[in-house]
Tab-separated table of C-alpha atoms in Angstrom:
chain	number	residue	atom	x	y	z
I	1	GLY	CA	178.537	-110.121	-202.327
I	2	PRO	CA	175.579	-107.741	-201.941
I	3	TRP	CA	177.178	-105.296	-204.408
I	4	GLN	CA	176.479	-107.809	-207.202
I	5	VAL	CA	173.273	-108.120	-209.215
I	6	GLY	CA	171.443	-111.291	-208.215
I	7	HIS	CA	173.291	-111.820	-204.938
I	8	CYS	CA	171.521	-114.375	-202.780
I	9	SER	CA	171.933	-116.525	-199.697
I	10	ALA	CA	173.908	-119.780	-199.644
I	11	GLU	CA	170.651	-121.761	-199.712
I	12	GLN	CA	169.331	-119.858	-202.725
I	13	PHE	CA	172.662	-120.057	-204.512
I	14	ALA	CA	172.874	-123.836	-203.994
I	15	GLU	CA	169.385	-124.318	-205.453
I	16	ARG	CA	170.089	-122.095	-208.460
I	17	TYR	CA	173.494	-123.684	-208.986
I	18	ALA	CA	172.017	-127.208	-209.040
I	19	CYS	CA	169.418	-126.177	-211.636
I	20	PHE	CA	171.999	-124.614	-213.938
I	21	ALA	CA	174.464	-127.487	-213.438
I	22	GLN	CA	171.938	-130.174	-214.331
I	23	ALA	CA	170.829	-128.301	-217.448
I	24	MET	CA	174.399	-127.696	-218.604
I	25	LYS	CA	175.619	-131.245	-217.999
I	26	ALA	CA	172.560	-132.597	-219.811
I	27	VAL	CA	173.992	-130.929	-222.911
I	28	ASP	CA	177.633	-131.867	-222.278
I	29	HIS	CA	178.345	-134.302	-219.482
I	30	GLY	CA	182.102	-133.809	-219.870
I	31	ILE	CA	182.238	-130.197	-218.711
I	32	LYS	CA	183.678	-129.245	-215.314
I	33	LEU	CA	181.722	-126.802	-213.197
I	34	LEU	CA	182.889	-124.447	-210.486
I	35	ALA	CA	180.662	-123.383	-207.610
I	36	CYS	CA	181.286	-120.117	-205.746
I	37	GLY	CA	182.754	-120.905	-202.355
I	38	ASP	CA	183.796	-118.553	-199.584
I	39	VAL	CA	186.358	-118.231	-196.811
I	40	ARG	CA	183.289	-118.366	-194.534
I	41	MET	CA	182.823	-122.054	-193.891
I	42	ASP	CA	179.104	-121.785	-193.059
I	43	TRP	CA	178.485	-120.766	-196.695
I	44	ASN	CA	180.492	-123.736	-197.975
I	45	GLN	CA	178.784	-126.190	-195.638
I	46	THR	CA	175.320	-125.140	-196.823
I	47	LEU	CA	176.367	-125.233	-200.466
I	48	LEU	CA	177.857	-128.719	-200.228
I	49	GLN	CA	174.945	-130.120	-198.261
I	50	LYS	CA	172.538	-129.058	-201.006
I	51	ALA	CA	174.555	-129.400	-204.227
I	52	ALA	CA	177.798	-131.377	-203.765
I	53	GLU	CA	176.900	-133.949	-206.428
I	54	HIS	CA	176.764	-131.218	-209.078
I	55	ILE	CA	180.079	-129.528	-208.166
I	56	ASP	CA	183.528	-130.334	-209.567
I	57	TYR	CA	185.447	-127.404	-208.075
I	58	LEU	CA	184.713	-125.161	-205.132
I	59	THR	CA	186.192	-121.690	-205.636
I	60	LEU	CA	187.927	-119.365	-203.202
I	61	HIS	CA	189.101	-115.768	-203.434
I	62	LEU	CA	192.140	-115.086	-201.240
I	63	TYR	CA	193.211	-111.495	-200.689
I	64	HIS	CA	195.693	-110.240	-198.169
I	65	GLY	CA	196.300	-106.704	-196.911
I	66	TYR	CA	197.357	-104.580	-193.949
I	67	SER	CA	193.784	-103.979	-192.786
I	68	ARG	CA	193.430	-107.672	-191.934
I	69	PHE	CA	195.836	-107.002	-189.046
I	70	GLY	CA	194.375	-103.669	-188.001
I	71	MET	CA	197.356	-101.916	-189.609
I	72	ASN	CA	197.497	-98.841	-191.831
I	73	GLU	CA	200.034	-96.526	-193.477
I	74	HIS	CA	201.112	-95.249	-190.054
I	75	THR	CA	202.199	-98.711	-188.883
I	76	PRO	CA	206.020	-99.078	-189.074
I	77	LYS	CA	206.772	-100.504	-192.490
I	78	ASP	CA	208.801	-103.453	-191.164
I	79	GLU	CA	205.743	-104.526	-189.155
I	80	ARG	CA	203.576	-104.185	-192.250
I	81	TYR	CA	206.123	-106.250	-194.177
I	82	LYS	CA	205.983	-109.118	-191.668
I	83	ALA	CA	202.199	-109.090	-191.900
I	84	MET	CA	202.155	-109.167	-195.691
I	85	VAL	CA	204.565	-112.098	-196.007
I	86	SER	CA	202.398	-114.199	-193.678
I	87	PHE	CA	200.034	-114.633	-196.650
I	88	PRO	CA	200.578	-118.440	-196.866
I	89	GLU	CA	199.527	-118.927	-193.246
I	90	TRP	CA	196.064	-117.584	-194.113
I	91	THR	CA	195.913	-119.685	-197.260
I	92	ARG	CA	196.923	-122.768	-195.270
I	93	ALA	CA	194.198	-122.173	-192.690
I	94	SER	CA	191.449	-121.845	-195.321
I	95	ILE	CA	192.607	-124.875	-197.305
I	96	GLN	CA	192.895	-126.997	-194.172
I	97	GLN	CA	189.341	-126.139	-193.145
I	98	LEU	CA	188.067	-127.179	-196.564
I	99	ARG	CA	190.209	-130.319	-196.603
I	100	GLU	CA	188.578	-131.366	-193.334
I	101	MET	CA	185.129	-130.508	-194.680
I	102	PHE	CA	185.678	-132.514	-197.883
I	103	SER	CA	186.820	-135.544	-195.882
I	104	SER	CA	183.873	-135.362	-193.480
I	105	ASN	CA	181.362	-136.800	-195.954
I	106	GLN	CA	181.772	-139.284	-198.799
I	107	ARG	CA	179.529	-137.050	-200.933
I	108	TYR	CA	182.309	-134.433	-200.914
I	109	ALA	CA	185.289	-136.710	-201.582
I	110	HIS	CA	185.476	-135.906	-205.315
I	111	LEU	CA	185.745	-132.132	-204.817
I	112	LYS	CA	188.781	-130.060	-205.765
I	113	LEU	CA	189.667	-126.433	-205.036
I	114	ALA	CA	189.999	-123.592	-207.542
I	115	ILE	CA	191.601	-120.424	-206.191
I	116	THR	CA	190.069	-118.193	-208.844
I	117	GLU	CA	191.410	-114.932	-207.397
I	118	TYR	CA	194.394	-114.209	-205.178
I	119	ASN	CA	196.540	-111.148	-204.644
I	120	THR	CA	198.067	-108.851	-202.052
I	121	MET	CA	196.121	-105.656	-201.467
I	122	TYR	CA	198.068	-102.442	-201.007
I	123	ALA	CA	195.519	-100.065	-199.510
I	124	PRO	CA	196.451	-97.379	-198.916
I	125	ASN	CA	199.225	-97.369	-201.480
I	126	THR	CA	202.312	-96.208	-199.598
I	127	ILE	CA	204.769	-96.644	-202.473
I	128	ARG	CA	203.407	-94.466	-205.278
I	129	LYS	CA	201.252	-91.681	-203.887
I	130	GLY	CA	198.185	-91.079	-206.016
I	131	LEU	CA	199.185	-93.744	-208.534
I	132	PRO	CA	197.745	-97.238	-209.068
I	133	HIS	CA	198.589	-99.882	-206.480
I	134	GLU	CA	201.968	-101.290	-207.421
I	135	HIS	CA	203.561	-104.627	-206.693
I	136	THR	CA	206.807	-104.241	-204.806
I	137	LEU	CA	209.405	-106.912	-204.096
I	138	GLU	CA	207.521	-107.303	-200.807
I	139	ALA	CA	204.381	-108.292	-202.761
I	140	ALA	CA	206.393	-110.749	-204.847
I	141	VAL	CA	207.728	-112.408	-201.681
I	142	ALA	CA	204.190	-112.701	-200.282
I	143	ASN	CA	202.764	-114.067	-203.529
I	144	ALA	CA	205.632	-116.520	-204.064
I	145	ALA	CA	205.239	-117.917	-200.550
I	146	ASN	CA	201.529	-118.249	-201.286
I	147	LEU	CA	202.369	-120.233	-204.449
I	148	ASN	CA	204.438	-122.538	-202.241
I	149	GLU	CA	201.293	-123.248	-200.243
I	150	PHE	CA	199.399	-124.052	-203.445
I	151	ILE	CA	202.144	-126.509	-204.376
I	152	ARG	CA	202.073	-128.143	-200.942
I	153	ASN	CA	198.331	-128.661	-201.401
I	154	SER	CA	198.424	-129.526	-205.104
I	155	ASP	CA	196.464	-132.734	-204.497
I	156	LEU	CA	193.515	-130.471	-203.696
I	157	VAL	CA	194.268	-127.119	-205.369
I	158	GLU	CA	194.145	-127.678	-209.130
I	159	ILE	CA	193.523	-124.093	-210.276
I	160	GLY	CA	195.172	-120.874	-209.099
I	161	SER	CA	194.361	-117.619	-210.908
I	162	PHE	CA	196.152	-114.378	-210.066
I	163	SER	CA	193.997	-111.240	-210.030
I	164	ASP	CA	194.509	-108.846	-211.639
I	165	LEU	CA	196.601	-109.932	-214.594
I	166	VAL	CA	196.970	-106.539	-216.351
I	167	ASN	CA	196.478	-103.163	-214.623
I	168	GLY	CA	193.278	-103.300	-212.565
I	169	TRP	CA	192.296	-101.695	-209.292
I	170	LEU	CA	194.761	-103.823	-207.316
I	171	GLY	CA	197.591	-103.165	-209.726
I	172	GLY	CA	198.024	-106.067	-212.126
I	173	CYS	CA	201.155	-108.176	-212.180
I	174	ILE	CA	201.642	-106.843	-215.731
I	175	ARG	CA	201.318	-103.096	-216.166
I	176	VAL	CA	200.604	-100.883	-219.161
I	177	GLY	CA	201.477	-97.269	-218.439
I	178	ASP	CA	201.885	-95.848	-214.966
I	179	PHE	CA	198.808	-93.778	-214.209
I	180	TYR	CA	195.118	-94.581	-213.797
I	181	ALA	CA	194.438	-92.172	-216.640
I	182	ASP	CA	196.493	-94.361	-218.956
I	183	GLN	CA	193.905	-97.097	-218.570
I	184	PHE	CA	191.143	-94.773	-219.776
I	185	ARG	CA	193.113	-93.058	-222.560
I	186	GLY	CA	193.160	-89.738	-220.766
I	187	LYS	CA	195.897	-87.557	-219.373
I	188	SER	CA	196.390	-86.058	-215.926
I	189	THR	CA	198.913	-83.878	-214.166
I	190	GLY	CA	202.128	-85.805	-213.801
I	191	TRP	CA	201.322	-88.092	-216.732
I	192	SER	CA	204.529	-89.759	-217.896
I	193	GLY	CA	203.685	-89.859	-221.590
I	194	LYS	CA	204.579	-93.562	-221.525
I	195	SER	CA	201.080	-95.027	-221.556
I	196	LEU	CA	202.093	-97.759	-224.033
I	197	THR	CA	205.063	-99.001	-221.984
I	198	VAL	CA	204.422	-102.600	-220.925
I	199	TYR	CA	206.384	-104.135	-218.058
I	200	GLY	CA	206.222	-106.887	-215.505
I	201	THR	CA	206.041	-106.135	-211.791
I	202	PRO	CA	208.179	-108.131	-209.327
I	203	THR	CA	205.143	-110.390	-208.807
I	204	TYR	CA	205.086	-111.099	-212.550
I	205	HIS	CA	208.750	-112.094	-212.479
I	206	ALA	CA	208.167	-114.323	-209.450
I	207	MET	CA	205.302	-116.072	-211.236
I	208	LYS	CA	207.478	-116.490	-214.324
I	209	MET	CA	210.130	-118.159	-212.130
I	210	TYR	CA	207.534	-120.704	-210.998
I	211	ALA	CA	205.907	-121.272	-214.385
I	212	ASN	CA	206.699	-124.206	-216.654
I	213	ARG	CA	209.085	-125.948	-214.278
I	214	ASP	CA	209.608	-129.663	-214.769
I	215	LEU	CA	207.582	-130.838	-211.767
I	216	GLY	CA	205.992	-134.215	-211.128
I	217	HIS	CA	205.560	-134.736	-207.409
I	218	VAL	CA	205.992	-132.835	-204.170
I	219	VAL	CA	208.683	-134.470	-202.017
I	220	ASN	CA	209.168	-134.292	-198.265
I	221	SER	CA	211.428	-131.509	-197.086
I	222	HIS	CA	212.445	-130.211	-193.677
I	223	THR	CA	213.450	-126.636	-192.934
I	224	GLU	CA	215.528	-125.384	-190.011
I	225	CYS	CA	215.861	-121.613	-189.791
I	226	GLY	CA	214.999	-118.563	-187.746
I	227	THR	CA	211.465	-117.372	-187.092
I	228	PHE	CA	209.524	-114.119	-186.929
I	229	LYS	CA	206.314	-112.901	-185.320
I	230	VAL	CA	203.472	-110.762	-186.640
I	231	ASP	CA	202.138	-108.315	-184.061
I	232	SER	CA	198.555	-108.227	-185.278
I	233	LEU	CA	196.168	-105.741	-183.698
I	234	VAL	CA	193.280	-108.055	-184.601
I	235	SER	CA	192.848	-111.240	-182.583
I	236	ALA	CA	190.939	-113.415	-185.079
I	237	VAL	CA	193.979	-114.539	-187.107
I	238	PRO	CA	195.942	-117.781	-187.581
I	239	GLN	CA	198.818	-118.417	-185.178
I	240	LEU	CA	201.513	-115.939	-186.241
I	241	ASP	CA	204.012	-116.282	-183.390
I	242	HIS	CA	206.712	-118.578	-184.815
I	243	LEU	CA	206.699	-118.244	-188.597
I	244	LEU	CA	209.656	-119.691	-190.482
I	245	ASP	CA	211.912	-117.124	-192.155
I	246	LEU	CA	212.314	-119.490	-195.104
I	247	ASP	CA	209.201	-120.781	-196.842
I	248	VAL	CA	210.329	-123.880	-198.749
I	249	VAL	CA	208.732	-126.578	-200.892
I	250	ALA	CA	210.531	-129.183	-203.030
I	251	CYS	CA	209.421	-131.132	-206.100
I	252	ILE	CA	210.879	-133.864	-208.276
I	253	ASN	CA	210.092	-134.405	-211.949
I	254	LEU	CA	208.388	-137.505	-213.327
I	255	ASN	CA	211.695	-138.946	-214.571
I	256	GLY	CA	213.147	-138.617	-211.081
I	257	ASP	CA	216.296	-136.859	-212.275
I	258	LYS	CA	215.531	-133.185	-211.521
I	259	LEU	CA	214.921	-131.696	-208.078
I	260	THR	CA	213.401	-128.213	-207.847
I	261	VAL	CA	213.408	-126.357	-204.530
I	262	PHE	CA	211.340	-123.184	-204.193
I	263	ILE	CA	212.781	-120.956	-201.455
I	264	VAL	CA	211.271	-117.679	-200.297
I	265	ASN	CA	213.340	-115.733	-197.786
I	266	ARG	CA	210.658	-113.849	-195.872
I	267	SER	CA	213.222	-112.520	-193.416
I	268	LEU	CA	214.554	-108.974	-193.353
I	269	GLU	CA	218.024	-110.494	-192.985
I	270	ALA	CA	220.238	-112.317	-195.479
I	271	ALA	CA	221.071	-115.973	-194.828
I	272	LEU	CA	223.643	-118.519	-195.914
I	273	THR	CA	221.592	-121.677	-196.376
I	274	GLU	CA	222.854	-125.226	-196.738
I	275	VAL	CA	220.537	-127.384	-198.821
I	276	GLN	CA	221.038	-131.049	-197.956
I	277	LEU	CA	220.093	-133.269	-200.885
I	278	ALA	CA	219.756	-136.525	-198.905
I	279	GLY	CA	221.730	-138.460	-201.491
I	280	PHE	CA	219.747	-137.225	-204.512
I	281	ALA	CA	222.989	-136.057	-206.118
I	282	ASP	CA	226.501	-136.197	-204.685
I	283	SER	CA	228.201	-133.462	-206.705
I	284	GLY	CA	227.758	-131.332	-209.775
I	285	THR	CA	226.407	-127.958	-210.851
I	286	ALA	CA	223.134	-126.537	-209.590
I	287	ARG	CA	221.311	-123.505	-210.968
I	288	LEU	CA	219.871	-120.873	-208.651
I	289	PHE	CA	217.281	-118.416	-209.988
I	290	GLU	CA	216.997	-115.212	-207.964
I	291	LEU	CA	214.598	-112.274	-207.694
I	292	THR	CA	215.965	-109.630	-205.359
I	293	ALA	CA	216.718	-105.939	-204.781
I	294	ASN	CA	218.341	-103.732	-202.178
I	295	ASP	CA	214.965	-102.685	-200.727
I	296	TYR	CA	211.764	-104.708	-200.373
I	297	GLU	CA	209.788	-101.636	-201.470
I	298	SER	CA	211.579	-101.604	-204.837
I	299	ILE	CA	209.341	-101.570	-207.918
I	300	ASN	CA	209.585	-101.663	-211.680
I	301	SER	CA	208.130	-98.651	-213.504
I	302	VAL	CA	207.764	-97.139	-216.960
I	303	HIS	CA	210.998	-95.265	-216.289
I	304	ASN	CA	212.906	-98.353	-215.092
I	305	PRO	CA	210.901	-101.410	-216.227
I	306	ASP	CA	213.686	-103.954	-215.632
I	307	LEU	CA	214.975	-102.901	-212.222
I	308	LEU	CA	213.806	-106.215	-210.751
I	309	VAL	CA	214.121	-109.256	-212.999
I	310	CYS	CA	215.087	-112.873	-212.436
I	311	VAL	CA	218.796	-113.661	-212.731
I	312	SER	CA	220.446	-117.074	-212.523
I	313	HIS	CA	223.682	-118.352	-210.995
I	314	GLU	CA	225.569	-121.620	-211.343
I	315	LEU	CA	226.591	-123.216	-208.059
I	316	GLN	CA	229.129	-126.009	-207.731
I	317	PHE	CA	228.256	-128.490	-204.998
I	318	SER	CA	229.672	-131.642	-203.430
I	319	GLN	CA	228.862	-134.169	-200.699
I	320	SER	CA	225.127	-133.787	-201.447
I	321	GLN	CA	225.073	-130.215	-200.160
I	322	VAL	CA	224.434	-126.946	-201.977
I	323	SER	CA	225.364	-123.653	-200.309
I	324	CYS	CA	223.015	-120.796	-201.232
I	325	GLN	CA	223.523	-117.180	-200.258
I	326	LEU	CA	220.003	-115.799	-199.856
I	327	ARG	CA	219.415	-112.080	-199.732
I	328	ALA	CA	216.774	-110.568	-197.479
I	329	SER	CA	213.155	-110.537	-198.703
I	330	SER	CA	213.876	-112.401	-201.934
I	331	VAL	CA	212.579	-115.287	-204.062
I	332	TYR	CA	214.646	-118.273	-205.233
I	333	VAL	CA	214.295	-121.432	-207.297
I	334	LEU	CA	217.071	-124.027	-206.983
I	335	GLU	CA	217.346	-126.705	-209.681
I	336	ILE	CA	219.557	-129.787	-209.374
I	337	THR	CA	219.751	-132.339	-212.189
I	338	ARG	CA	221.068	-135.787	-211.392
């Protein structure tokens, strides 16, 4: 952007990128290079036309906040919630546009996507007045559903980097201390005295639920559930009229004996959900990992760092059907081993 030193047009960037790329690959042909993409497709089109042969990954930054819908702190919080958890719809729209662009020309067929920054943006911060932006359970639901979209598009999206990791202006998924002053080794009125307390936000615990699962391939799944609508005050948005309450993606491991189902209940209501296994396993014990709280605005803090953590339950199932009680605005991972 224009706030950065050396910012230039897409044409200038493509020319500079190609020069740097050729020089770097002349030294080490095995390196992989990322070119700065944009959610604006005219930028990407110009870049690819001029430099596609030198690009391995096109990058995107995906941020999501109330202002995108013309909302603010005065908008009823349930309406803000519905807007925030529509994060994957925006991700899907951007990825689909790039998928179509990559398939439009054989020169682009080798390209992959790197989502080098993504996060929900709480501005203004309505949870902790005057304190750093904090990730609520609501943010974890939005970010987990967004991860589901990455998984659905994992043939194209090979890199996904959360921003910020620790502290930061958006409120990192890991926090050290609880006040801006803690980050700069100062003290302010209301300072907790706990500047060395390290804790994970709900978003951290959601990411931990997704990490290091035994996944090999995405498998087809079909979801039947209720829907919700986002009443955006801004017209230039994806279709947000009939969004599924449950955002679901399923994967099987390479051995073919473990099924993992990622389920995000974006609804403000609890649901008893029947997961049909289509003959994968007839009966046995499944494990359900859960991240939940009584209120979607719940947070962890230096005073209560483990209020929201992942817990697991064993579920007996039979006749290829697992019954899962899903709480409102919560994140789940269901594992079934054959």
